[in-house]
Amino acid sequence: MFEIRIICETPDRESVVHGLRSQFNIGRVRSSFSLSSGGERLYITADLPAANPWATPEHAYADAPGVSYELEVTREILTDTPLSPDLNREYWLRRAAALDRMALGLAPGHDATPETAVDAAINLMDLDSTAGLGPSGYANGPYHPDHPESTRNPRGYIRQEFAIWHKNNQ
C-alpha cells in the first residue's frame, strides 16, 4: 500500500481520479485547497491491482446450463414465485450471468450489449451490498460487492459469484 499526493486544477480532479482508478486499487480520495497553486491537493491511498483476479468466462460458465434455460428459469422466478431475498438474489445472479454470456457472444441466438450486462451486474452488487453479504453470499470468493475490484469490474464480480453459486447448487 502506498499514498499518492497530487496537486491539480479543480476541473481536472475527476479525470485524474478516473485515471488513477484505472491503474490502481484506490481508496477514498481526500482533498484540500492548495495554497501554492490555487488548485486542489489530492491524497489517495492505493495498492497495485492483483493480476487478473477474476474467473475467466470459460471457467465461470464451464458447466452452466444453456442461456435459454437460464432465461426460462429467471422468467419462472419472476412470474411463479413471490420474490424473497434469496430468490431475488438467485434471479439477479442468473440473469446477470446469462446477460454476461450473451454480451460475450457465448450464447448463439441471443444478444446483449456489454452495458446491459454491467447494469444487471450492478443490480446484484447493490443487492449483495445492501444485504451485507460477503463474496458469493457464502463468503468464499475473494471480492465483496463493495471492493474496488468489484466496482471496477462488475462483470468479473458476476463471474466470481456465479462460479461459486453454481458449484454449491449443482
Short mmCIF file of C-alpha atoms in Angstrom, two decimals:
data_model
loop_
_atom_site.label_atom_id
_atom_site.label_comp_id
_atom_site.label_asym_id
_atom_site.label_seq_id
_atom_site.Cartn_x
_atom_site.Cartn_y
_atom_site.Cartn_z
CA MET A 1 0.00 0.00 0.00
CA PHE A 2 1.19 3.50 -0.74
CA GLU A 3 -0.13 7.04 -0.72
CA ILE A 4 -0.27 9.33 -3.74
CA ARG A 5 -0.34 13.11 -3.46
CA ILE A 6 -1.37 15.11 -6.49
CA ILE A 7 -1.84 18.81 -7.00
CA CYS A 8 -4.21 19.58 -9.85
CA GLU A 9 -6.69 22.15 -11.05
CA THR A 10 -10.21 21.60 -9.71
CA PRO A 11 -11.75 20.96 -13.17
CA ASP A 12 -9.19 18.15 -13.73
CA ARG A 13 -9.96 16.36 -10.46
CA GLU A 14 -12.40 13.76 -11.86
CA SER A 15 -10.21 12.81 -14.83
CA VAL A 16 -7.17 12.48 -12.54
CA VAL A 17 -9.08 10.24 -10.12
CA HIS A 18 -10.53 8.20 -13.00
CA GLY A 19 -7.04 7.70 -14.45
CA LEU A 20 -5.67 6.54 -11.11
CA ARG A 21 -8.65 4.22 -10.59
CA SER A 22 -7.92 2.56 -13.95
CA GLN A 23 -4.36 1.74 -12.86
CA PHE A 24 -4.58 1.14 -9.10
CA ASN A 25 -6.93 -0.06 -6.40
CA ILE A 26 -7.60 3.27 -4.76
CA GLY A 27 -9.34 4.11 -1.53
CA ARG A 28 -11.19 7.24 -0.52
CA VAL A 29 -9.92 10.46 -2.10
CA ARG A 30 -9.16 13.16 0.45
CA SER A 31 -8.67 16.69 -0.79
CA SER A 32 -7.75 20.12 0.39
CA PHE A 33 -7.22 23.50 -1.21
CA SER A 34 -3.66 24.03 -2.47
CA LEU A 35 -2.34 27.38 -1.35
CA SER A 36 0.62 27.25 -3.74
CA SER A 37 -1.27 26.58 -6.99
CA GLY A 38 -4.83 27.58 -6.22
CA GLY A 39 -5.99 24.11 -7.27
CA GLU A 40 -6.67 21.01 -5.19
CA ARG A 41 -4.32 18.78 -3.31
CA LEU A 42 -5.48 15.14 -3.52
CA TYR A 43 -4.36 12.41 -1.13
CA ILE A 44 -5.14 8.87 -2.23
CA THR A 45 -4.23 5.54 -0.63
CA ALA A 46 -3.58 2.93 -3.31
CA ASP A 47 -2.50 -0.64 -3.96
CA LEU A 48 -1.31 -2.26 -7.15
CA PRO A 49 -4.10 -4.32 -8.70
CA ALA A 50 -3.95 -8.09 -8.42
CA ALA A 51 -3.03 -9.89 -11.60
CA ASN A 52 -6.34 -10.90 -13.22
CA PRO A 53 -8.27 -11.75 -10.04
CA TRP A 54 -11.42 -12.82 -11.85
CA ALA A 55 -12.55 -16.17 -13.11
CA THR A 56 -12.43 -16.33 -16.88
CA PRO A 57 -15.78 -16.69 -18.62
CA GLU A 58 -14.76 -20.19 -19.72
CA HIS A 59 -14.11 -21.20 -16.11
CA ALA A 60 -17.12 -19.42 -14.58
CA TYR A 61 -19.59 -20.83 -17.10
CA ALA A 62 -17.92 -24.19 -17.85
CA ASP A 63 -20.72 -26.41 -16.51
CA ALA A 64 -23.50 -23.84 -16.58
CA PRO A 65 -26.84 -24.66 -18.19
CA GLY A 66 -27.52 -23.03 -21.56
CA VAL A 67 -28.55 -19.40 -21.71
CA SER A 68 -32.04 -20.31 -22.99
CA TYR A 69 -32.56 -22.46 -19.89
CA GLU A 70 -31.26 -19.71 -17.58
CA LEU A 71 -33.59 -17.15 -19.17
CA GLU A 72 -36.52 -19.54 -18.75
CA VAL A 73 -35.64 -20.09 -15.07
CA THR A 74 -35.44 -16.35 -14.45
CA ARG A 75 -38.79 -15.87 -16.20
CA GLU A 76 -40.32 -18.54 -13.96
CA ILE A 77 -38.84 -16.94 -10.84
CA LEU A 78 -40.44 -13.63 -11.82
CA THR A 79 -43.84 -14.98 -12.76
CA ASP A 80 -44.39 -18.01 -10.50
CA THR A 81 -42.70 -17.22 -7.19
CA PRO A 82 -43.02 -14.32 -4.77
CA LEU A 83 -39.58 -12.75 -4.62
CA SER A 84 -37.97 -13.49 -1.28
CA PRO A 85 -34.46 -12.10 -0.71
CA ASP A 86 -32.90 -15.46 -1.65
CA LEU A 87 -34.94 -15.81 -4.83
CA ASN A 88 -34.31 -12.18 -5.66
CA ARG A 89 -30.57 -12.82 -5.43
CA GLU A 90 -30.83 -16.01 -7.47
CA TYR A 91 -32.85 -14.14 -10.11
CA TRP A 92 -30.32 -11.30 -10.42
CA LEU A 93 -27.35 -13.67 -10.34
CA ARG A 94 -28.70 -15.97 -13.05
CA ARG A 95 -29.94 -13.05 -15.16
CA ALA A 96 -26.64 -11.18 -14.91
CA ALA A 97 -24.66 -14.31 -15.78
CA ALA A 98 -26.88 -15.00 -18.79
CA LEU A 99 -26.53 -11.39 -19.99
CA ASP A 100 -22.75 -11.58 -19.47
CA ARG A 101 -22.56 -14.71 -21.62
CA MET A 102 -24.78 -13.12 -24.27
CA ALA A 103 -22.63 -9.96 -24.36
CA LEU A 104 -19.52 -12.13 -24.75
CA GLY A 105 -21.08 -13.93 -27.73
CA LEU A 106 -21.15 -17.25 -25.85
CA ALA A 107 -24.89 -17.74 -26.43
CA PRO A 108 -25.71 -18.29 -30.10
CA GLY A 109 -29.07 -16.79 -30.98
CA HIS A 110 -29.06 -14.39 -28.03
CA ASP A 111 -27.69 -10.86 -27.98
CA ALA A 112 -26.99 -8.39 -25.21
CA THR A 113 -24.82 -5.32 -25.02
CA PRO A 114 -21.94 -5.06 -22.55
CA GLU A 115 -23.78 -2.15 -20.93
CA THR A 116 -26.84 -4.33 -20.28
CA ALA A 117 -24.61 -6.97 -18.69
CA VAL A 118 -22.93 -4.35 -16.49
CA ASP A 119 -26.31 -2.94 -15.40
CA ALA A 120 -27.51 -6.40 -14.32
CA ALA A 121 -24.20 -6.99 -12.50
CA ILE A 122 -24.57 -3.70 -10.64
CA ASN A 123 -28.10 -4.69 -9.57
CA LEU A 124 -26.70 -7.85 -7.97
CA MET A 125 -23.81 -5.96 -6.38
CA ASP A 126 -26.26 -3.44 -4.89
CA LEU A 127 -28.45 -6.25 -3.58
CA ASP A 128 -25.45 -8.04 -2.03
CA SER A 129 -24.10 -4.83 -0.55
CA THR A 130 -27.45 -3.90 0.98
CA ALA A 131 -27.82 -7.39 2.44
CA GLY A 132 -24.31 -7.18 3.91
CA LEU A 133 -23.27 -10.32 2.08
CA GLY A 134 -19.68 -11.27 1.71
CA PRO A 135 -18.46 -12.64 -1.57
CA SER A 136 -20.81 -15.19 -3.13
CA GLY A 137 -23.27 -14.94 -0.27
CA TYR A 138 -21.22 -17.82 1.13
CA ALA A 139 -18.08 -15.80 1.98
CA ASN A 140 -15.89 -17.98 -0.25
CA GLY A 141 -14.94 -15.57 -3.05
CA PRO A 142 -12.08 -13.09 -2.88
CA TYR A 143 -14.02 -9.88 -3.52
CA HIS A 144 -17.11 -8.48 -1.77
CA PRO A 145 -19.53 -6.27 -3.72
CA ASP A 146 -18.06 -3.00 -2.41
CA HIS A 147 -14.43 -3.93 -3.07
CA PRO A 148 -12.67 -1.58 -5.54
CA GLU A 149 -12.00 -4.52 -7.89
CA SER A 150 -15.72 -5.35 -7.93
CA THR A 151 -16.64 -1.73 -8.56
CA ARG A 152 -14.10 -1.56 -11.37
CA ASN A 153 -15.26 -4.82 -12.97
CA PRO A 154 -18.91 -5.67 -12.19
CA ARG A 155 -18.95 -8.45 -14.79
CA GLY A 156 -15.95 -10.04 -13.07
CA TYR A 157 -17.95 -9.97 -9.84
CA ILE A 158 -20.79 -11.80 -11.59
CA ARG A 159 -18.41 -14.48 -12.87
CA GLN A 160 -16.98 -14.94 -9.38
CA GLU A 161 -20.41 -15.18 -7.81
CA PHE A 162 -21.91 -17.42 -10.49
CA ALA A 163 -18.99 -19.88 -10.40
CA ILE A 164 -19.26 -20.25 -6.63
CA TRP A 165 -23.08 -20.34 -6.59
CA HIS A 166 -23.23 -22.90 -9.41
CA LYS A 167 -20.64 -25.11 -7.72
CA ASN A 168 -22.69 -25.04 -4.49
CA ASN A 169 -26.02 -25.67 -6.23
CA GLN A 170 -25.26 -28.46 -8.69
#
